[in-house]
């Protein structure tokens, strides 16, 4: 069993890895957006937005990813298509499977990002915002120039944790028929009667992604902390 | 939502939920039994203990559970003859044993990381006191370190068990008929995706709540020497707060 002999499946697996990274990266961006929205909802003073944000995180955290992915992936486009067909007769709206997967995974991990951002927003010292308000900055300007930039430093470790879970969850898109790393490794293993070898390759690819991500986030964190005095024990 | 269909398929769903619970109840304690020695080895001063434990934890936390499941269930077929010669093929031929095997190793790795943090978080003064009292390594571990570590780790370990229960849904892809697969079978036959999957989603939520509640009771027992965190709130109120956090 030579792990480096891809038997002609190297380019397919490579395309699969690109899809995995693409779906993962796209979903991370969507998750950050939903996370910011969710955190804004939880921290708002309005009971409606608060309740909505809590409902969102509770449903997502209480239900397995696989169930959510399958329900949202097959359910929501059909629901939207039916609505479109009712409102505009004869029009058919088509969903790109990759984009749908990105949005679905982003929506799921947005719930976990909500917690990260909520904590990060609360971690910024209140005096900062008071000072900005005292200078006559508007509420929006205070948020945009003072609160938001400082929040990222506190959010970074949490974003890293969510990313590690998110990238591994993208392996589930092979179940809904997307041609990712796991899909192509499975196909290659089946065709060549070497399922263990090719699945092991897929596992090692994910291990590589996790390892590189870990280093990148460690570097990003140390850069984000460069203005902060280190406490010596 | 087709409530008649839901009512009719409820017994089948409950059988599936039973399987989900069984998978969780078997793999959680076995995973914990694996996690404790792993966590202790991971913190050991001896590199021949520390390195393999670290590698095991790193590999199982760094790869998707789905690939781990496929690797054992579909992958080991590649070594069918060897496994048969060793007399262990009956184990890896069975989808349920494969599922449990992978779930135990996976939750073992994740729990080990939780308990590693908890053991490292035991106050140094407690250990020094135990040393001063002349306790042996094992007595120290049993009487001082592990009780403290369990108290520290418990909330995070509760989360891990909830995740483990949810992760058992992946086992449906190895054709084990647990909660999700039992719903999928009916959904495929009746084309009523919404009714079945929304019901299943709610059942998962209820089971998550049940786990948090049960673990909350244990936590109350573990923390009986302290003033209870959360003050006068009932166990249900506390479990609800954890679920909707």
Coordinates of C-alpha atoms in Angstrom, one line a residue:
Chain A
X1 CA 0.0 0.0 0.0
X2 CA 1.8 3.1 -1.3
X3 CA 0.0 6.1 0.1
X4 CA 1.6 8.4 -2.5
X5 CA 0.4 6.4 -5.5
X6 CA -2.9 8.1 -6.3
X7 CA -3.4 5.8 -9.4
X8 CA -4.6 8.6 -11.6
X9 CA -7.1 10.0 -9.0
X10 CA -4.7 12.7 -7.9
X11 CA -6.4 15.5 -9.9
X12 CA -9.9 14.5 -8.8
X13 CA -8.9 14.4 -5.2
X14 CA -7.1 17.7 -5.6
X15 CA -10.3 19.2 -7.1
X16 CA -12.1 17.8 -4.1
X17 CA -9.7 19.4 -1.7
X18 CA -10.3 22.8 -3.5
X19 CA -14.0 22.3 -3.1
X20 CA -13.6 21.5 0.6
X21 CA -11.6 24.6 1.1
X22 CA -13.9 26.7 -1.0
X23 CA -17.0 25.5 0.8
X24 CA -15.2 25.9 4.2
X25 CA -13.9 29.4 3.5
X26 CA -17.2 30.6 2.0
X27 CA -19.1 29.1 5.0
X28 CA -16.8 30.8 7.4
X29 CA -17.6 34.2 5.9
X30 CA -21.4 33.4 6.0
X31 CA -21.0 32.2 9.6
X32 CA -19.2 35.4 10.6
X33 CA -22.1 37.4 9.1
X34 CA -24.8 35.3 10.8
X35 CA -22.7 35.4 14.0
X36 CA -22.6 39.2 14.0
X37 CA -26.3 39.3 13.3
X38 CA -27.0 36.8 16.1
X39 CA -24.8 38.6 18.6
X40 CA -26.5 41.9 17.7
X41 CA -29.8 40.2 18.3
X42 CA -28.8 38.8 21.7
X43 CA -27.3 42.1 22.8
X44 CA -30.2 44.2 21.6
X45 CA -32.7 45.7 24.0
X46 CA -35.7 44.6 21.9
X47 CA -37.4 41.5 23.2
X48 CA -38.4 40.3 19.7
X49 CA -34.8 40.3 18.3
X50 CA -33.5 38.7 21.5
X51 CA -36.1 35.9 21.4
X52 CA -35.3 35.3 17.7
X53 CA -31.6 35.1 18.3
X54 CA -32.0 32.7 21.2
X55 CA -34.4 30.5 19.2
X56 CA -31.8 30.4 16.4
X57 CA -28.9 29.3 18.6
X58 CA -31.0 26.8 20.5
X59 CA -32.4 25.1 17.4
X60 CA -29.0 24.9 15.8
X61 CA -27.1 23.7 18.9
X62 CA -29.8 21.2 19.8
X63 CA -30.1 19.4 16.5
X64 CA -27.4 17.4 14.8
X65 CA -25.5 19.0 11.9
X66 CA -26.3 16.1 9.5
X67 CA -30.1 16.6 10.1
X68 CA -29.8 20.4 9.7
X69 CA -27.8 20.0 6.5
X70 CA -30.2 17.6 4.9
X71 CA -33.3 19.5 6.0
X72 CA -32.0 22.9 5.0
X73 CA -30.3 21.7 1.8
X74 CA -33.4 19.8 0.5
X75 CA -36.1 21.7 2.3
X76 CA -35.4 25.4 2.0
X77 CA -34.8 25.6 -1.8
X78 CA -38.0 23.6 -2.4
X79 CA -39.9 25.9 -0.1
X80 CA -38.5 29.0 -1.8
X81 CA -39.1 27.5 -5.3
X82 CA -42.7 26.8 -4.3
X83 CA -43.2 30.4 -3.1
X84 CA -41.6 31.8 -6.3
X85 CA -43.8 29.6 -8.4
X86 CA -46.9 30.8 -6.6
X87 CA -46.0 34.5 -6.9
X88 CA -44.4 34.4 -10.4
X89 CA -46.2 31.7 -12.5
X90 CA -43.9 29.9 -14.9
X91 CA -40.7 31.1 -13.4
X92 CA -38.2 28.5 -12.0
X93 CA -35.6 29.5 -9.6
X94 CA -32.5 27.3 -9.6
X95 CA -30.2 26.9 -6.7
X96 CA -26.5 26.2 -7.2
X97 CA -25.7 23.2 -4.9
X98 CA -22.3 24.6 -3.8
X99 CA -23.7 28.0 -2.9
X100 CA -26.6 26.3 -1.1
X101 CA -24.1 24.2 0.9
X102 CA -22.0 27.2 1.8
X103 CA -25.1 29.1 3.1
X104 CA -26.4 26.1 5.0
X105 CA -23.1 25.4 6.8
X106 CA -22.6 29.1 7.3
X107 CA -26.0 29.3 8.9
X108 CA -25.3 26.4 11.2
X109 CA -21.9 27.7 12.4
X110 CA -23.3 31.2 12.6
X111 CA -25.0 30.0 15.7
X112 CA -21.7 29.1 17.3
X113 CA -20.2 32.3 16.1
X114 CA -23.0 34.2 17.8
X115 CA -21.6 33.0 21.2
X116 CA -18.1 34.0 20.2
X117 CA -19.1 37.5 19.1
X118 CA -21.4 38.1 22.0
X119 CA -18.6 37.3 24.4
X120 CA -16.2 39.4 22.4
X121 CA -18.5 42.5 22.3
X122 CA -19.0 42.2 26.1
X123 CA -15.2 41.9 26.7
X124 CA -14.5 45.4 25.3
X125 CA -14.2 47.7 28.4
X126 CA -17.3 49.8 28.8
X127 CA -15.1 52.9 29.4
X128 CA -14.0 52.9 25.8
X129 CA -17.5 53.4 24.6
X130 CA -18.3 56.0 27.3
X131 CA -15.2 57.9 26.2
X132 CA -16.2 57.8 22.6
X133 CA -19.7 59.0 23.4
X134 CA -18.2 61.8 25.6
X135 CA -16.2 62.9 22.6
X136 CA -19.5 63.4 20.8
X137 CA -19.3 60.4 18.5
X138 CA -22.7 59.1 17.4
X139 CA -23.9 55.7 18.5
X140 CA -23.1 54.2 15.1
X141 CA -19.6 55.9 14.9
X142 CA -18.9 54.6 18.4
X143 CA -19.8 51.1 17.3
X144 CA -17.9 51.3 14.0
X145 CA -14.7 53.0 15.2
X146 CA -14.3 51.9 18.8
X147 CA -16.4 48.8 19.7
X148 CA -16.1 46.7 16.5
X149 CA -12.3 47.0 15.9
X150 CA -11.5 46.1 19.5
X151 CA -14.0 43.2 19.5
X152 CA -12.1 41.2 16.8
X153 CA -9.1 40.7 19.1
X154 CA -11.3 38.9 21.7
X155 CA -13.2 37.0 19.0
X156 CA -10.2 35.6 17.2
X157 CA -9.5 32.5 19.4
X158 CA -13.2 31.6 19.2
X159 CA -13.3 32.1 15.5
X160 CA -10.4 29.7 15.2
X161 CA -12.2 27.1 17.3
X162 CA -15.4 27.4 15.2
X163 CA -13.3 27.1 12.0
X164 CA -11.7 23.9 13.1
X165 CA -15.1 22.3 13.7
X166 CA -16.6 23.9 10.5
X167 CA -13.9 22.6 8.1
X168 CA -14.4 19.1 9.4
X169 CA -18.2 19.4 9.1
X170 CA -17.8 20.2 5.4
X171 CA -17.1 16.5 4.9
X172 CA -20.8 16.0 5.4
X173 CA -21.5 17.8 2.0
X174 CA -20.4 14.5 0.4
X175 CA -23.6 13.0 1.8
X176 CA -25.7 15.5 -0.3
X177 CA -23.7 14.7 -3.4
X178 CA -21.1 17.5 -3.6
X179 CA -17.8 16.3 -5.0
X180 CA -15.5 17.2 -2.1
X181 CA -12.4 15.5 -0.7
X182 CA -14.3 12.7 0.9
X183 CA -16.5 12.1 -2.2
X184 CA -13.5 11.6 -4.5
X185 CA -11.5 9.6 -2.0
X186 CA -14.5 7.3 -1.6
X187 CA -14.9 7.0 -5.4
X188 CA -11.2 6.2 -5.9
X189 CA -11.1 3.7 -3.1
X190 CA -14.2 2.0 -4.5
X191 CA -12.9 1.9 -8.1
X192 CA -9.4 0.5 -7.1
X193 CA -10.6 -1.8 -4.3
X194 CA -8.4 0.1 -1.8
X195 CA -11.0 2.0 0.3
X196 CA -8.8 2.1 3.4
X197 CA -5.9 3.7 1.6
X198 CA -7.9 6.5 -0.1
X199 CA -10.0 7.2 3.1
X200 CA -6.7 7.4 5.0
X201 CA -5.5 9.9 2.4
X202 CA -8.7 11.9 2.9
X203 CA -8.1 11.8 6.7
X204 CA -4.5 13.0 6.3
X205 CA -5.6 15.8 4.1
X206 CA -8.0 17.0 6.8
X207 CA -5.2 16.6 9.4
X208 CA -3.0 18.8 7.2
X209 CA -5.7 21.4 6.9
X210 CA -6.2 21.4 10.7
X211 CA -2.5 21.7 11.3
X212 CA -2.0 24.6 8.9
X213 CA -5.1 26.4 10.3
X214 CA -3.7 26.0 13.8
X215 CA -0.4 27.6 12.9
X216 CA -2.2 30.4 11.0
X217 CA -4.5 31.2 13.8
X218 CA -1.6 31.1 16.3
X219 CA 0.2 33.6 14.2
X220 CA -2.9 35.8 13.8
X221 CA -3.5 35.8 17.5
X222 CA 0.1 36.8 18.4
X223 CA -0.2 39.6 15.8
X224 CA -3.5 40.7 17.2
X225 CA -2.0 40.8 20.7
X226 CA 1.1 42.8 19.7
X227 CA -0.2 46.0 21.1
X228 CA -1.1 44.4 24.5
X229 CA 1.4 44.3 27.3
X230 CA 2.3 40.8 28.3
X231 CA 1.7 40.0 32.0
X232 CA 4.7 38.3 33.5
X233 CA 4.1 35.6 36.1
Chain B
X1 CA -47.1 19.2 8.8
X2 CA -49.0 15.9 8.5
X3 CA -49.9 15.1 12.1
X4 CA -51.6 11.9 11.2
X5 CA -48.4 10.6 9.6
X6 CA -46.3 11.8 12.6
X7 CA -48.7 9.9 15.0
X8 CA -48.6 6.8 12.8
X9 CA -44.8 6.8 12.5
X10 CA -44.2 7.7 16.2
X11 CA -43.5 4.1 17.4
X12 CA -40.9 3.7 14.7
X13 CA -39.3 7.0 15.6
X14 CA -39.2 6.0 19.3
X15 CA -37.5 2.7 18.4
X16 CA -34.9 4.8 16.5
X17 CA -34.6 7.2 19.4
X18 CA -34.0 4.1 21.6
X19 CA -31.1 3.2 19.4
X20 CA -29.7 6.7 19.5
X21 CA -29.8 6.6 23.3
X22 CA -28.3 3.1 23.4
X23 CA -25.4 4.3 21.2
X24 CA -24.8 7.3 23.5
X25 CA -25.2 5.3 26.8
X26 CA -22.7 2.6 25.6
X27 CA -20.1 4.9 24.1
X28 CA -20.0 7.7 26.6
X29 CA -18.8 5.7 29.7
X30 CA -16.4 3.6 27.5
X31 CA -15.1 6.8 26.0
X32 CA -14.7 8.3 29.5
X33 CA -12.8 5.2 30.6
X34 CA -10.4 5.7 27.7
X35 CA -10.2 9.5 28.2
X36 CA -9.0 9.5 31.8
X37 CA -5.8 7.4 31.2
X38 CA -5.3 9.3 28.0
X39 CA -5.5 12.7 29.8
X40 CA -3.1 11.5 32.5
X41 CA -0.7 10.1 29.9
X42 CA -0.9 13.4 28.0
X43 CA 0.2 15.3 31.1
X44 CA 2.9 12.8 32.0
X45 CA 6.6 13.8 32.3
X46 CA 7.6 10.7 30.4
X47 CA 7.7 11.4 26.7
X48 CA 6.9 7.7 25.7
X49 CA 3.6 8.1 27.5
X50 CA 2.9 11.7 26.5
X51 CA 3.7 11.6 22.8
X52 CA 1.4 8.6 21.8
X53 CA -1.4 10.1 23.8
X54 CA -1.0 13.5 22.2
X55 CA -0.8 11.9 18.7
X56 CA -4.0 9.8 19.3
X57 CA -5.9 12.9 20.6
X58 CA -4.6 15.1 17.7
X59 CA -5.5 12.6 15.0
X60 CA -9.0 11.9 16.3
X61 CA -9.8 15.6 16.9
X62 CA -8.2 16.7 13.6
X63 CA -10.2 14.5 11.2
X64 CA -13.9 14.4 10.6
X65 CA -15.9 11.7 12.4
X66 CA -17.5 10.7 9.2
X67 CA -14.2 9.8 7.7
X68 CA -13.3 7.8 10.8
X69 CA -16.5 5.9 10.5
X70 CA -16.0 5.2 6.8
X71 CA -12.4 4.2 7.4
X72 CA -13.3 1.5 9.9
X73 CA -16.6 0.3 8.3
X74 CA -15.8 0.5 4.6
X75 CA -12.0 0.8 4.7
X76 CA -11.2 -2.2 6.8
X77 CA -12.8 -4.4 4.2
X78 CA -9.6 -4.0 2.3
X79 CA -7.9 -6.2 4.9
X80 CA -10.7 -8.7 5.1
X81 CA -8.5 -11.7 4.8
X82 CA -6.0 -10.6 7.4
X83 CA -8.8 -9.7 9.8
X84 CA -10.4 -13.0 9.3
X85 CA -7.2 -14.8 9.9
X86 CA -6.8 -12.9 13.2
X87 CA -10.4 -13.9 14.1
X88 CA -11.7 -10.3 14.6
X89 CA -13.6 -10.0 11.3
X90 CA -16.9 -10.7 13.0
X91 CA -16.4 -7.5 14.9
X92 CA -15.5 -5.2 12.0
X93 CA -18.1 -6.8 9.7
X94 CA -21.0 -5.5 11.9
X95 CA -22.0 -1.9 11.3
X96 CA -23.2 -1.5 14.9
X97 CA -19.8 -2.7 16.4
X98 CA -17.9 -0.5 14.0
X99 CA -20.1 2.5 14.9
X100 CA -19.6 2.0 18.6
X101 CA -15.8 1.4 18.2
X102 CA -15.3 4.7 16.3
X103 CA -17.7 6.6 18.6
X104 CA -15.7 5.4 21.7
X105 CA -12.3 6.4 20.2
X106 CA -13.7 9.7 19.0
X107 CA -15.4 10.8 22.2
X108 CA -12.4 9.4 24.2
X109 CA -10.1 11.8 22.3
X110 CA -12.4 14.8 22.8
X111 CA -13.1 14.0 26.5
X112 CA -9.3 13.5 27.1
X113 CA -8.7 17.0 26.0
X114 CA -11.4 18.3 28.4
X115 CA -10.0 16.3 31.3
X116 CA -6.4 17.3 30.5
X117 CA -7.5 20.9 31.0
X118 CA -9.3 20.0 34.2
X119 CA -6.5 18.0 35.7
X120 CA -4.1 20.8 34.9
X121 CA -6.5 23.2 36.5
X122 CA -6.4 21.4 39.9
X123 CA -4.9 24.0 42.3
X124 CA -1.2 23.3 42.9
X125 CA -1.7 23.8 46.7
X126 CA -4.0 20.8 46.9
X127 CA -1.4 18.6 45.3
X128 CA 1.4 20.0 47.5
X129 CA -0.8 19.3 50.5
X130 CA -1.3 15.7 49.4
X131 CA 2.4 15.3 48.8
X132 CA 3.1 16.7 52.2
X133 CA 0.6 14.2 53.7
X134 CA 2.7 11.5 52.2
X135 CA 0.1 10.2 49.7
X136 CA 1.2 7.9 47.0
X137 CA 0.7 8.8 43.3
X138 CA -2.4 6.6 43.0
X139 CA -4.0 7.9 46.2
X140 CA -3.3 11.5 45.2
X141 CA -5.0 10.8 41.9
X142 CA -8.0 9.0 43.4
X143 CA -8.6 11.3 46.4
X144 CA -7.4 14.7 45.3
X145 CA -6.8 15.2 41.6
X146 CA -9.7 13.3 40.0
X147 CA -12.5 14.6 42.3
X148 CA -11.4 18.2 41.6
X149 CA -10.9 17.5 37.9
X150 CA -14.4 16.0 37.6
X151 CA -15.9 19.2 39.2
X152 CA -14.0 21.4 36.8
X153 CA -14.6 19.3 33.7
X154 CA -18.3 18.5 34.3
X155 CA -19.9 21.5 32.4
X156 CA -17.6 21.0 29.4
X157 CA -18.1 17.2 29.6
X158 CA -21.9 17.7 29.5
X159 CA -21.5 19.5 26.2
X160 CA -19.3 16.7 24.9
X161 CA -22.0 14.1 25.7
X162 CA -24.6 16.2 24.0
X163 CA -22.4 16.5 20.9
X164 CA -21.8 12.7 21.1
X165 CA -25.5 12.0 21.1
X166 CA -25.9 14.3 18.1
X167 CA -22.9 12.7 16.4
X168 CA -24.6 9.3 16.5
X169 CA -26.8 10.6 13.7
X170 CA -23.8 10.0 11.4
X171 CA -24.0 6.3 12.2
X172 CA -27.2 6.3 10.0
X173 CA -24.8 6.4 7.0
X174 CA -23.5 3.0 8.1
X175 CA -27.1 1.8 7.9
X176 CA -27.6 1.6 11.7
X177 CA -31.3 2.4 12.1
X178 CA -31.1 5.1 14.8
X179 CA -33.4 8.1 15.1
X180 CA -32.4 9.9 12.0
X181 CA -32.4 6.9 9.7
X182 CA -35.8 5.7 11.1
X183 CA -37.2 9.1 10.0
X184 CA -35.4 9.0 6.7
X185 CA -36.9 5.6 5.8
X186 CA -40.4 7.1 6.4
X187 CA -39.6 10.4 4.7
X188 CA -38.3 8.6 1.5
X189 CA -41.5 6.5 1.4
X190 CA -44.0 9.2 2.0
X191 CA -42.1 12.2 0.4
X192 CA -43.0 14.2 3.5
X193 CA -39.6 15.5 4.3
X194 CA -40.9 18.4 6.5
X195 CA -43.1 16.5 8.9
X196 CA -40.5 13.8 9.5
X197 CA -37.4 15.9 9.8
X198 CA -39.0 18.6 11.9
X199 CA -40.3 16.0 14.3
X200 CA -36.9 14.3 14.5
X201 CA -35.3 17.7 15.1
X202 CA -37.6 18.3 18.0
X203 CA -36.9 14.8 19.4
X204 CA -33.2 15.5 19.3
X205 CA -33.8 18.8 21.1
X206 CA -35.7 16.9 23.8
X207 CA -33.0 14.3 24.2
X208 CA -30.3 17.1 24.4
X209 CA -32.4 18.7 27.2
X210 CA -32.7 15.3 29.0
X211 CA -28.9 14.9 28.9
X212 CA -28.3 18.4 30.2
X213 CA -30.9 17.8 33.0
X214 CA -29.4 14.5 34.0
X215 CA -25.9 15.9 34.0
X216 CA -27.1 18.9 36.0
X217 CA -28.3 16.5 38.7
X218 CA -24.9 14.9 38.9
X219 CA -23.3 18.3 38.9
X220 CA -25.5 19.3 41.9
X221 CA -24.2 16.2 43.7
X222 CA -20.6 16.9 42.8
X223 CA -20.9 20.5 44.0
X224 CA -22.9 19.7 47.1
X225 CA -20.2 21.1 49.4
X226 CA -20.5 24.5 47.8
X227 CA -23.3 27.0 47.5
X228 CA -25.1 25.9 44.4
X229 CA -24.2 27.9 41.3
X230 CA -27.3 29.6 39.9
X231 CA -28.8 30.1 43.4
X232 CA -32.3 29.0 43.9
X233 CA -33.1 28.0 40.3
X234 CA -34.5 24.6 39.9
X235 CA -32.7 21.9 37.9
X236 CA -35.2 22.4 35.1
X237 CA -34.6 26.1 35.0
X238 CA -30.8 25.6 34.9
X239 CA -31.0 22.9 32.2
X240 CA -33.2 25.2 30.1
X241 CA -30.7 28.1 30.6
X242 CA -27.9 25.8 29.4
X243 CA -29.8 24.6 26.3
X244 CA -30.9 28.1 25.2
X245 CA -27.6 29.7 26.1

